[in-house]
PDB file of C-alpha atoms in Angstrom:
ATOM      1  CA  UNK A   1     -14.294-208.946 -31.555  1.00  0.00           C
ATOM      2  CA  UNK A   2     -13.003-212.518 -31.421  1.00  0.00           C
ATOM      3  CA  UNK A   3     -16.171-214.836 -30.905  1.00  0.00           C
ATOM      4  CA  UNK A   4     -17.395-215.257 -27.548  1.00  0.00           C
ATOM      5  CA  UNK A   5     -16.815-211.555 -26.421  1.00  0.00           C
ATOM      6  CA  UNK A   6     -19.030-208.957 -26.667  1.00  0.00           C
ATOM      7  CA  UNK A   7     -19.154-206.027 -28.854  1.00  0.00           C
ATOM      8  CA  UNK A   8     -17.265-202.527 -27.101  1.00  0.00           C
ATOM      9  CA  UNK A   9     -19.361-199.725 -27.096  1.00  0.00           C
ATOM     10  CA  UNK A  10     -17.142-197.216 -26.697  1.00  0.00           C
ATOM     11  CA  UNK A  11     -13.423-198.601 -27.695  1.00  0.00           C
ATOM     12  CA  UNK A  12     -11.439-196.142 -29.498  1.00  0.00           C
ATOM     13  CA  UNK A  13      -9.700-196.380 -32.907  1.00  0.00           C
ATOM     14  CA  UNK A  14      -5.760-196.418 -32.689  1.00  0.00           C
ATOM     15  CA  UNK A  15      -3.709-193.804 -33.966  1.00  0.00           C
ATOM     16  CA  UNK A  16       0.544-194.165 -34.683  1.00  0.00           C
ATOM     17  CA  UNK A  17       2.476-192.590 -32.287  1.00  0.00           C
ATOM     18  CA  UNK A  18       6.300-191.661 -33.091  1.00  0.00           C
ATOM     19  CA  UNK A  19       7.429-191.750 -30.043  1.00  0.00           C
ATOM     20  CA  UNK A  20       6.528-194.942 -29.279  1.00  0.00           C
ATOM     21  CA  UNK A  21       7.451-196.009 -32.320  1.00  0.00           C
ATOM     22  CA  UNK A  22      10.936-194.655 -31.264  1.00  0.00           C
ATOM     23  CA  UNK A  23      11.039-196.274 -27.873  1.00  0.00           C
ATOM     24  CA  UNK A  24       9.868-199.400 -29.161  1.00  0.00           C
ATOM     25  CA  UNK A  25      12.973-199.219 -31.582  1.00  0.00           C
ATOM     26  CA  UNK A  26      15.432-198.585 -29.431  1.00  0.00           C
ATOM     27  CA  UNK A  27      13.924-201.264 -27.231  1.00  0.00           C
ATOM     28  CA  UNK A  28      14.127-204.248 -29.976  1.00  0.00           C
ATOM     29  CA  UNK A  29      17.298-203.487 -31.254  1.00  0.00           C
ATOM     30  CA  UNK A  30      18.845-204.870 -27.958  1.00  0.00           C
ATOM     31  CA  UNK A  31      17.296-208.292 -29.026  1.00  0.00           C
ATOM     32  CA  UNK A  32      16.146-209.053 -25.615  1.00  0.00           C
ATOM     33  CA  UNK A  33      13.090-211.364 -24.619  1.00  0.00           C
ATOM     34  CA  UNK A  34      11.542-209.248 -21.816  1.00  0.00           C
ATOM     35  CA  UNK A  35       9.717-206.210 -21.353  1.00  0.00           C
ATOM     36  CA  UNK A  36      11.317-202.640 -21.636  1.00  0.00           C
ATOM     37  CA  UNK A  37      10.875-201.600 -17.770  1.00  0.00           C
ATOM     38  CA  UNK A  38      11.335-197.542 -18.701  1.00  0.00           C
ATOM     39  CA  UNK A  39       8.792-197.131 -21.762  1.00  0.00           C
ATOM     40  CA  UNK A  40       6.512-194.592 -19.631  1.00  0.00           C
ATOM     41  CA  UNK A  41       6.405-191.097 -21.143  1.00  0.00           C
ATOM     42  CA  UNK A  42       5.542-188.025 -19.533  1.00  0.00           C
ATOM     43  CA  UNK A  43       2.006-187.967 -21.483  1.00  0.00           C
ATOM     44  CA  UNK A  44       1.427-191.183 -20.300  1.00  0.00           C
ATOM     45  CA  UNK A  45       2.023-194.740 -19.240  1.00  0.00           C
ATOM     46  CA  UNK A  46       2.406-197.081 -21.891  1.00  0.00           C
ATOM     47  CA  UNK A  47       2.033-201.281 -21.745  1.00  0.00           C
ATOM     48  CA  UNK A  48       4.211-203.315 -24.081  1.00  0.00           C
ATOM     49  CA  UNK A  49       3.443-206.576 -26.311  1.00  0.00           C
ATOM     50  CA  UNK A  50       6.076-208.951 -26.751  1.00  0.00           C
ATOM     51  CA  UNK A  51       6.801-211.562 -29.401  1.00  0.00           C
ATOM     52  CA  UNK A  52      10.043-212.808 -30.298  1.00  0.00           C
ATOM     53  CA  UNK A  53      10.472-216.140 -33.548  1.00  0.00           C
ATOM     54  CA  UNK A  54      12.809-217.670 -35.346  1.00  0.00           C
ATOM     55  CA  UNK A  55      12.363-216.493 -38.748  1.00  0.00           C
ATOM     56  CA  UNK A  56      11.599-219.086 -41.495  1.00  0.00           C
ATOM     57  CA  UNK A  57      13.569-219.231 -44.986  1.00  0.00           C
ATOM     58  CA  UNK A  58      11.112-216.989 -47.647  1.00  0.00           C
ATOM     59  CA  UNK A  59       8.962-215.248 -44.733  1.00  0.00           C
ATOM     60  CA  UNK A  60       8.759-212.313 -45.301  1.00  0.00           C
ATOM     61  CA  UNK A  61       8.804-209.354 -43.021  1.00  0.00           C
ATOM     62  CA  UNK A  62       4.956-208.069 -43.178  1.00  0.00           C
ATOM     63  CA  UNK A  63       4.184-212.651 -42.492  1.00  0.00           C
ATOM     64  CA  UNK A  64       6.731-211.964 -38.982  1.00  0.00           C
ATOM     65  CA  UNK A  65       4.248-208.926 -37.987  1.00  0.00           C
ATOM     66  CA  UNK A  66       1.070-210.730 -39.192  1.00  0.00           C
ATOM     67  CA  UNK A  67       2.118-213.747 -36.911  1.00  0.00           C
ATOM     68  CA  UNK A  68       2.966-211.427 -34.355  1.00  0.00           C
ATOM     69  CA  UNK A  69      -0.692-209.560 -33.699  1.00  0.00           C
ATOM     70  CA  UNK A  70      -2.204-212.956 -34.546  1.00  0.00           C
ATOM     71  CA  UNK A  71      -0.536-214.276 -31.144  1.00  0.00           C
ATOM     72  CA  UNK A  72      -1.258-211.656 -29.302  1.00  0.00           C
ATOM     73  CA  UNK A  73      -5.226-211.542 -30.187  1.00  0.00           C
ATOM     74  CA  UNK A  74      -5.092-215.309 -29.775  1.00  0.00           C
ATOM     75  CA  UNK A  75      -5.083-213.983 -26.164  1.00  0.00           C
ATOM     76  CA  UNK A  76      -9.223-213.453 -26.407  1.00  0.00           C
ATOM     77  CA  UNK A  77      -9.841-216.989 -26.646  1.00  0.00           C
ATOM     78  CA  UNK A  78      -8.670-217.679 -23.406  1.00  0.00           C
ATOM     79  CA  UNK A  79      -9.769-214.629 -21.403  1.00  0.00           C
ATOM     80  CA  UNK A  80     -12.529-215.634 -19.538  1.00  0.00           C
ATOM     81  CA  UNK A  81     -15.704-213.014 -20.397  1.00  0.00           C
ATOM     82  CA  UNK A  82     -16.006-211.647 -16.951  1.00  0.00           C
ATOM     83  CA  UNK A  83     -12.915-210.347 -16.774  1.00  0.00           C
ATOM     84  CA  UNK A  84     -14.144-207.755 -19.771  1.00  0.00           C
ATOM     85  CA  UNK A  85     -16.406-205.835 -16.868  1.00  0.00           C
ATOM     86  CA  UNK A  86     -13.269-205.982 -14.749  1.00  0.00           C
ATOM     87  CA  UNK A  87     -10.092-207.116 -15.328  1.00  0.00           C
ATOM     88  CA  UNK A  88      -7.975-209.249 -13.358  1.00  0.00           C
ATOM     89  CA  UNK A  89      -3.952-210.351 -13.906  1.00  0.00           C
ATOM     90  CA  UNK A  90      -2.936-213.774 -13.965  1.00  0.00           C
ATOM     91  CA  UNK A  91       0.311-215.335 -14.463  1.00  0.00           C
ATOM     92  CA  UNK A  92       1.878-216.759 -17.781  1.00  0.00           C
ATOM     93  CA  UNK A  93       2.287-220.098 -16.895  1.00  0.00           C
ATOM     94  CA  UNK A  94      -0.666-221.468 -18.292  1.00  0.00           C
ATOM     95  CA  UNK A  95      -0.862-223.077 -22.546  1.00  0.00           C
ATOM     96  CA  UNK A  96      -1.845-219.635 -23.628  1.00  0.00           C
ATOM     97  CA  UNK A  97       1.405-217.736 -22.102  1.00  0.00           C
ATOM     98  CA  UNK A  98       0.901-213.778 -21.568  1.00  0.00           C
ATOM     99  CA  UNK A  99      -1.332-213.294 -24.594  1.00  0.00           C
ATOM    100  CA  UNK A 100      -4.267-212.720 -22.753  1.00  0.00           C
ATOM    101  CA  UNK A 101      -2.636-209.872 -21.321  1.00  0.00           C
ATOM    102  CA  UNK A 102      -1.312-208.693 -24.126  1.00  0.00           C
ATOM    103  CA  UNK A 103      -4.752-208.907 -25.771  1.00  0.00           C
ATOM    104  CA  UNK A 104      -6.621-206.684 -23.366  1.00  0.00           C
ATOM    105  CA  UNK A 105      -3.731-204.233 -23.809  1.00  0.00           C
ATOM    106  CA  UNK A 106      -4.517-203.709 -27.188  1.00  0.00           C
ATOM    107  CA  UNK A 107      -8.503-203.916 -26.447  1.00  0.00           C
ATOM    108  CA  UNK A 108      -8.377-201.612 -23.952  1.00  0.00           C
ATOM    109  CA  UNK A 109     -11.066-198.878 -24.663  1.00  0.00           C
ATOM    110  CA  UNK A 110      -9.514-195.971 -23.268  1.00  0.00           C
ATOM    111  CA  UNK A 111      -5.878-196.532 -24.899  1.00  0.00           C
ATOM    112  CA  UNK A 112      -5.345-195.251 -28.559  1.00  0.00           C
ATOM    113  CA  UNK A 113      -2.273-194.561 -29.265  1.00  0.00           C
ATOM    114  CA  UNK A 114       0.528-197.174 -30.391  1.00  0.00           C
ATOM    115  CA  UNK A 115       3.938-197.504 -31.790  1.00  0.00           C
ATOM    116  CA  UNK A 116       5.967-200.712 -33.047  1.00  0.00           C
ATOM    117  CA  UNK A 117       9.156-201.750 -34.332  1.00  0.00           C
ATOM    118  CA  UNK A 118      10.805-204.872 -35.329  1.00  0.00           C
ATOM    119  CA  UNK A 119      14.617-206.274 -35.517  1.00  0.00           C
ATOM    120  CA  UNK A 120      15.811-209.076 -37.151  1.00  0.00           C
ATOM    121  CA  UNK A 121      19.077-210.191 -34.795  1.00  0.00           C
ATOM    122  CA  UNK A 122      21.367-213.633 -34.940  1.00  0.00           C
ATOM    123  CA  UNK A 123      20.613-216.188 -32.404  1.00  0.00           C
ATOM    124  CA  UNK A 124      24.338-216.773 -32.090  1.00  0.00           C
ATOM    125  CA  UNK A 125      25.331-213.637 -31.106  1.00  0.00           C
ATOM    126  CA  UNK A 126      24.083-210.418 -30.504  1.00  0.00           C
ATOM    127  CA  UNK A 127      24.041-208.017 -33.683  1.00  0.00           C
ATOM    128  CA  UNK A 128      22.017-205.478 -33.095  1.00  0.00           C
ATOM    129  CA  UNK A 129      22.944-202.128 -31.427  1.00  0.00           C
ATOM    130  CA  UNK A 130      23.198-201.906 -28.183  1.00  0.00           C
ATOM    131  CA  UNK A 131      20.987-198.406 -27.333  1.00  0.00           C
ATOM    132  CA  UNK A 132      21.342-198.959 -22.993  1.00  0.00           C
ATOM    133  CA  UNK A 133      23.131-200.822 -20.681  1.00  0.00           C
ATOM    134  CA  UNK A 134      22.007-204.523 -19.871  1.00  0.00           C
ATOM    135  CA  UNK A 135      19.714-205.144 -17.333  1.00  0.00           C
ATOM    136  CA  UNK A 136      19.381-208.146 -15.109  1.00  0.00           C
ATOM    137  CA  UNK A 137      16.923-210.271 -16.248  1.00  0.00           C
ATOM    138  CA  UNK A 138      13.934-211.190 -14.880  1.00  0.00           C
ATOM    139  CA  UNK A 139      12.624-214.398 -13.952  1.00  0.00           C
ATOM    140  CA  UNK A 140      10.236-215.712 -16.633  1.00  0.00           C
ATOM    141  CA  UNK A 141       7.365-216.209 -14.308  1.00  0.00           C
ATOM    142  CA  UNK A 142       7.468-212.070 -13.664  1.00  0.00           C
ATOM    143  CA  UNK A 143       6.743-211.531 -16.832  1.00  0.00           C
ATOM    144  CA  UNK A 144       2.728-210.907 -16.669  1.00  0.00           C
ATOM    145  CA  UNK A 145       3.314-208.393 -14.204  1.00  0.00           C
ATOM    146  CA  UNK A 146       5.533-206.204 -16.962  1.00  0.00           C
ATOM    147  CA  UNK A 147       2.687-205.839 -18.501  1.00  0.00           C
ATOM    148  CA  UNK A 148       0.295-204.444 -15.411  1.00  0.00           C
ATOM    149  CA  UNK A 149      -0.163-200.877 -14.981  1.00  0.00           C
ATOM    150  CA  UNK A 150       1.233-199.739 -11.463  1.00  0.00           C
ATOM    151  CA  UNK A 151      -0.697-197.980  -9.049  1.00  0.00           C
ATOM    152  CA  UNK A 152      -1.855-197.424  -5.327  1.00  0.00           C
ATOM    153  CA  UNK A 153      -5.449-198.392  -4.289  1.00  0.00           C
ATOM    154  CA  UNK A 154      -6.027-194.439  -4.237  1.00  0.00           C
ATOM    155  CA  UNK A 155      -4.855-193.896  -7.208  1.00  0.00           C
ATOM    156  CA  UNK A 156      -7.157-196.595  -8.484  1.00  0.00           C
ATOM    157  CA  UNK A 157      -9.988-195.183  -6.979  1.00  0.00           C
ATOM    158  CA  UNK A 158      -9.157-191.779  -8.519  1.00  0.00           C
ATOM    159  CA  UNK A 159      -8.369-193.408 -11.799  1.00  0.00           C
ATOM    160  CA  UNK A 160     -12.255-194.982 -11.065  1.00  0.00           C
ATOM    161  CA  UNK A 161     -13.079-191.730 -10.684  1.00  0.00           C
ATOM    162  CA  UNK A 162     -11.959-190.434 -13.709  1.00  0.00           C
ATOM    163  CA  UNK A 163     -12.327-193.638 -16.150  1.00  0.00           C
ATOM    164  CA  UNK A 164     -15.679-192.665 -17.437  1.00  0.00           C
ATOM    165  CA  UNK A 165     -15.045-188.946 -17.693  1.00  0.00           C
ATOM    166  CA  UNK A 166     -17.130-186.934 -20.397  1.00  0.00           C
ATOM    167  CA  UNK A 167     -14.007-183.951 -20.480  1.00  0.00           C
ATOM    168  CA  UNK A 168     -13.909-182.764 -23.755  1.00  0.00           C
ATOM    169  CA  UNK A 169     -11.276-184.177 -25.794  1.00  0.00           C
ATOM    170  CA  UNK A 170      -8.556-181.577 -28.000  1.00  0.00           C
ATOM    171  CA  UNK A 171      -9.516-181.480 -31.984  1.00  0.00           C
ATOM    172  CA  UNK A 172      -7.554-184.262 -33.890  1.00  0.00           C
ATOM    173  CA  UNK A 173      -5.154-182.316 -35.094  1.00  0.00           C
ATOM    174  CA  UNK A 174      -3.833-181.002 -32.192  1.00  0.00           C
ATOM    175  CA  UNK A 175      -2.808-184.682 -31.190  1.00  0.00           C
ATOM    176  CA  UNK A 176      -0.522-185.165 -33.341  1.00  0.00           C
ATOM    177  CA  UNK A 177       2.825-183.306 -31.701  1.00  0.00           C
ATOM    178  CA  UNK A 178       5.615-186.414 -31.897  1.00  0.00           C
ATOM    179  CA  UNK A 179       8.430-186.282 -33.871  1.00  0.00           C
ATOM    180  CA  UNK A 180       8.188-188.288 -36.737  1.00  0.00           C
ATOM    181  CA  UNK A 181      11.340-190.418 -37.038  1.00  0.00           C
ATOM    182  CA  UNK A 182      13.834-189.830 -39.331  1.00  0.00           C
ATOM    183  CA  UNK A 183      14.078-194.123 -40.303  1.00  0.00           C
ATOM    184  CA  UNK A 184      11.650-194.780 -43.101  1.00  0.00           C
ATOM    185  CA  UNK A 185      10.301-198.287 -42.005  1.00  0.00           C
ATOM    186  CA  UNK A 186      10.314-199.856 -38.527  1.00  0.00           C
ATOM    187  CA  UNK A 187      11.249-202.369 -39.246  1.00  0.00           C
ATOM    188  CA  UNK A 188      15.588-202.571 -38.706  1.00  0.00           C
ATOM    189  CA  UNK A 189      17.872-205.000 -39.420  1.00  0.00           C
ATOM    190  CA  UNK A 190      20.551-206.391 -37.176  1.00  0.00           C
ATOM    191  CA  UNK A 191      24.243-206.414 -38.395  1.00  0.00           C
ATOM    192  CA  UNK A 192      24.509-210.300 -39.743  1.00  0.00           C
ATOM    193  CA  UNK A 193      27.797-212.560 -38.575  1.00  0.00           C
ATOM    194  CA  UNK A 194      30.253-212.779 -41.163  1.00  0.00           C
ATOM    195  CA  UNK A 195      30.001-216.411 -43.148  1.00  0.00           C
ATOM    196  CA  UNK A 196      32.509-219.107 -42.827  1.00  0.00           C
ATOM    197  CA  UNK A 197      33.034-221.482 -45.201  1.00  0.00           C
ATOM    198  CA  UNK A 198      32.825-223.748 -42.300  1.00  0.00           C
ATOM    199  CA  UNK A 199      30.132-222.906 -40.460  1.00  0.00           C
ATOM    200  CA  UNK A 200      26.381-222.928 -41.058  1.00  0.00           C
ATOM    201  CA  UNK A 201      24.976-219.340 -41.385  1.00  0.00           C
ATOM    202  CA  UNK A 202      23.943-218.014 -38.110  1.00  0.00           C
ATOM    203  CA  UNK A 203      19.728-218.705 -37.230  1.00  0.00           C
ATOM    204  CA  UNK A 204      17.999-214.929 -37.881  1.00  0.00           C
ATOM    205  CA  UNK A 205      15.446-214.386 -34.508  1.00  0.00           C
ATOM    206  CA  UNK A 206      12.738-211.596 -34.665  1.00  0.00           C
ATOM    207  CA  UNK A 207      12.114-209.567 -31.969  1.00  0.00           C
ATOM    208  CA  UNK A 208       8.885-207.466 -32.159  1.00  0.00           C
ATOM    209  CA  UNK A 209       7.558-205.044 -29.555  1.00  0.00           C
ATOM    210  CA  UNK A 210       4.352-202.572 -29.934  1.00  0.00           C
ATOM    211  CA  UNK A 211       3.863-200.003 -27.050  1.00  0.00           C
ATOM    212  CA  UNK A 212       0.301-198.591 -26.022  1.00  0.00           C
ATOM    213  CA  UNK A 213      -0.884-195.802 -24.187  1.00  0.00           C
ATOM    214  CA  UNK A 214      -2.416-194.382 -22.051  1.00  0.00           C
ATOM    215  CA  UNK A 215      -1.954-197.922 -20.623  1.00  0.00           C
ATOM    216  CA  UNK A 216      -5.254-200.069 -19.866  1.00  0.00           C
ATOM    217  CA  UNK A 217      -4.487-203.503 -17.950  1.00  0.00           C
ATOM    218  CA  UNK A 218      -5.592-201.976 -14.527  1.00  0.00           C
ATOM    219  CA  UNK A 219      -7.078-204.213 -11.496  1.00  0.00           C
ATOM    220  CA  UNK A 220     -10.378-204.022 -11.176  1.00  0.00           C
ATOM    221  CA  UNK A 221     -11.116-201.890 -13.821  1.00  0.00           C
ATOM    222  CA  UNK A 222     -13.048-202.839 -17.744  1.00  0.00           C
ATOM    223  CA  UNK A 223     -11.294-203.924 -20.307  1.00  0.00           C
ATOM    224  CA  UNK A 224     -14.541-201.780 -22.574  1.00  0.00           C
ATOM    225  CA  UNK A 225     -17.896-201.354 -22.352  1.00  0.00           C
ATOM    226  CA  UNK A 226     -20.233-204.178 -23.465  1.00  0.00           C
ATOM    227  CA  UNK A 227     -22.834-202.945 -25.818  1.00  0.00           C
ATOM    228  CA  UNK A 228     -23.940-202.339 -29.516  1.00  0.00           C
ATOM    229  CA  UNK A 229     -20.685-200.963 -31.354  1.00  0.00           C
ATOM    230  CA  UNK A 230     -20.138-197.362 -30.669  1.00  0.00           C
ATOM    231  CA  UNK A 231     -22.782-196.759 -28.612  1.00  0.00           C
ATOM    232  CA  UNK A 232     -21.156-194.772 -25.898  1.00  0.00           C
ATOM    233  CA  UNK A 233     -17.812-193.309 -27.376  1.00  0.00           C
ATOM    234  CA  UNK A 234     -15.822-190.755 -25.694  1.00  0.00           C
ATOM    235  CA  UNK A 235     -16.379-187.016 -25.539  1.00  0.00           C
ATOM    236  CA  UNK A 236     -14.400-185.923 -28.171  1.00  0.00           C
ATOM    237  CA  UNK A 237     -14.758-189.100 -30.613  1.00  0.00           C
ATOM    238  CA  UNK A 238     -17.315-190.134 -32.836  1.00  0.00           C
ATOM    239  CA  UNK A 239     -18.528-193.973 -34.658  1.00  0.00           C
ATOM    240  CA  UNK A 240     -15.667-194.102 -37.506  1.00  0.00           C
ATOM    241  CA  UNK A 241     -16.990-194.015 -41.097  1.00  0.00           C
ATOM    242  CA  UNK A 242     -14.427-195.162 -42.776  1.00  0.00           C
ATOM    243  CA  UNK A 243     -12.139-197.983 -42.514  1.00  0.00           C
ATOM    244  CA  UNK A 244     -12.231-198.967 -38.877  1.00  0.00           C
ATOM    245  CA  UNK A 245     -16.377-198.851 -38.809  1.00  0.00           C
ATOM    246  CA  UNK A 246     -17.467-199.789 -35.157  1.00  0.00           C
ATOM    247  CA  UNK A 247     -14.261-197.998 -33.305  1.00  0.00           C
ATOM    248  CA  UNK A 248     -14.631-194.449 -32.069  1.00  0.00           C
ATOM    249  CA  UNK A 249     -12.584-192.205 -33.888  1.00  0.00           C
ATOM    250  CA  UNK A 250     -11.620-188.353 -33.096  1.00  0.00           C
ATOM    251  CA  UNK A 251     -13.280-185.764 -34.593  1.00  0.00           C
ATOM    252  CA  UNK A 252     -11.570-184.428 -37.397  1.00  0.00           C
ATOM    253  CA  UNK A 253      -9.692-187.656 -38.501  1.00  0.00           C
ATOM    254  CA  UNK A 254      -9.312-187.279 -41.987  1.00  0.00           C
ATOM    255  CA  UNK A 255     -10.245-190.663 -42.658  1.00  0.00           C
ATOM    256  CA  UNK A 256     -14.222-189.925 -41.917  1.00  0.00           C
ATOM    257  CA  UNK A 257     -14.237-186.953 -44.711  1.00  0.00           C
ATOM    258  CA  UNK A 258     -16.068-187.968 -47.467  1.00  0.00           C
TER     259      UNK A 258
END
């Protein structure tokens, strides 16, 4: 954890998701600076993280991504350390825009699954494929609220209820029912404008988007548990072993066989 947070005692390890991958896909190819408004899935609801950058000459595309998640974790230095034990929105007007948000939807101990994909579109003029029809946008200070989880104050309580819950979890590889996509990388590339002699070649924007689920960012609720690293993990997880030591991983993930 970034310095000046304390260690999660029971924050899970993330695991690719195709489907999210997909929606995320179809979402960035519109090349579009706001949220996707229908990204929930009948498993769950999902939160969405944002980042959209010119793209400099020689970057390359794994630097966009890198620069990407580095924003968006740049949200823990400016979530205050309360707000771990119970979470509370705020608007994106202030220097740190809606990566604190954005942060604690990624940190969120009960949310493991995620799914990204990039485009690279002109600035100039729309080259990417159009997927669904064009919403009205949304005002720029609505923003943070795209990336709240909705829900009544009973549902909250239930959710309350339930956040904790010791239910055993499914074996790990029973979770893993989404269709893989057929596209190799996700990473796509928008149609570029034909050159003219007489003009300057067209600026190249990229729009990245990750979705997350089950999604975390609820009023009132933790962010994780303080504590020593993997103290209290889920029913149905265990301390990872491998790679991602100090996350709770589920049982059976091939990466913990030695």
């Amino acid at each position: 954890m970034e310095a000046g947070q304390p260690p999660a005692a029971n924050m899970r390890k993330l695991y690719w998701d195709y489907e999210l991958e997909e929606m995320a896909e179809v979402w960035a190819r519109q090349c579009q600076k706001r949220h996707d408004e229908c990204r929930n899935t009948l498993r769950f609801n999902v939160l969405q993280n944002m980042d959209v950058r010119p793209v400099a000459p020689r970057v390359t595309e794994a630097q966009i991504l890198a620069d990407a998640v580095g924003a968006w974790f740049s949200g823990s230095r400016i979530l205050s350390p309360e707000y771990v034990w119970s979470f509370r929105p705020s608007n994106c007007s202030g220097s740190g825009g809606c990566n604190a948000h954005w942060y604690s939807a990624a940190a969120w101990a009960s949310t493991w699954r995620i799914g990204c994909s990039q485009a690279l579109c002109t600035a100039k003029q729309r080259s990417c494929i159009l997927f669904r029809k064009r919403r009205t946008p949304k005002a720029v200070s609505s923003q943070a609220s795209e990336n709240l989880t909705r829900s009544t104050t009973s549902e909250n309580i239930l959710l309350r209820t339930n956040y904790m819950s010791t239910a055993k979890q499914k074996p790990f590889e029973n979770f893993d029912k989404t269709t893989k996509s057929s596209r190799g990388s996700p990473i796509h590339r928008g149609m570029a404008e034909e050159r003219d002699n007489k003009r300057r070649e067209p600026r190249i924007v990229a729009y990245t988007f990750c979705n997350y689920g089950p999604a975390g960012n609820i009023d009132g609720f933790p962010i994780y548990e303080p504590g020593p690293t993997c103290s209290n993990c889920p029913s149905g997880t265990q301390c990872d072993i491998g790679t991602h030591r100090g996350l709770c991983s589920l049982l059976g993930d091939p990466e913990n066989k030695s």
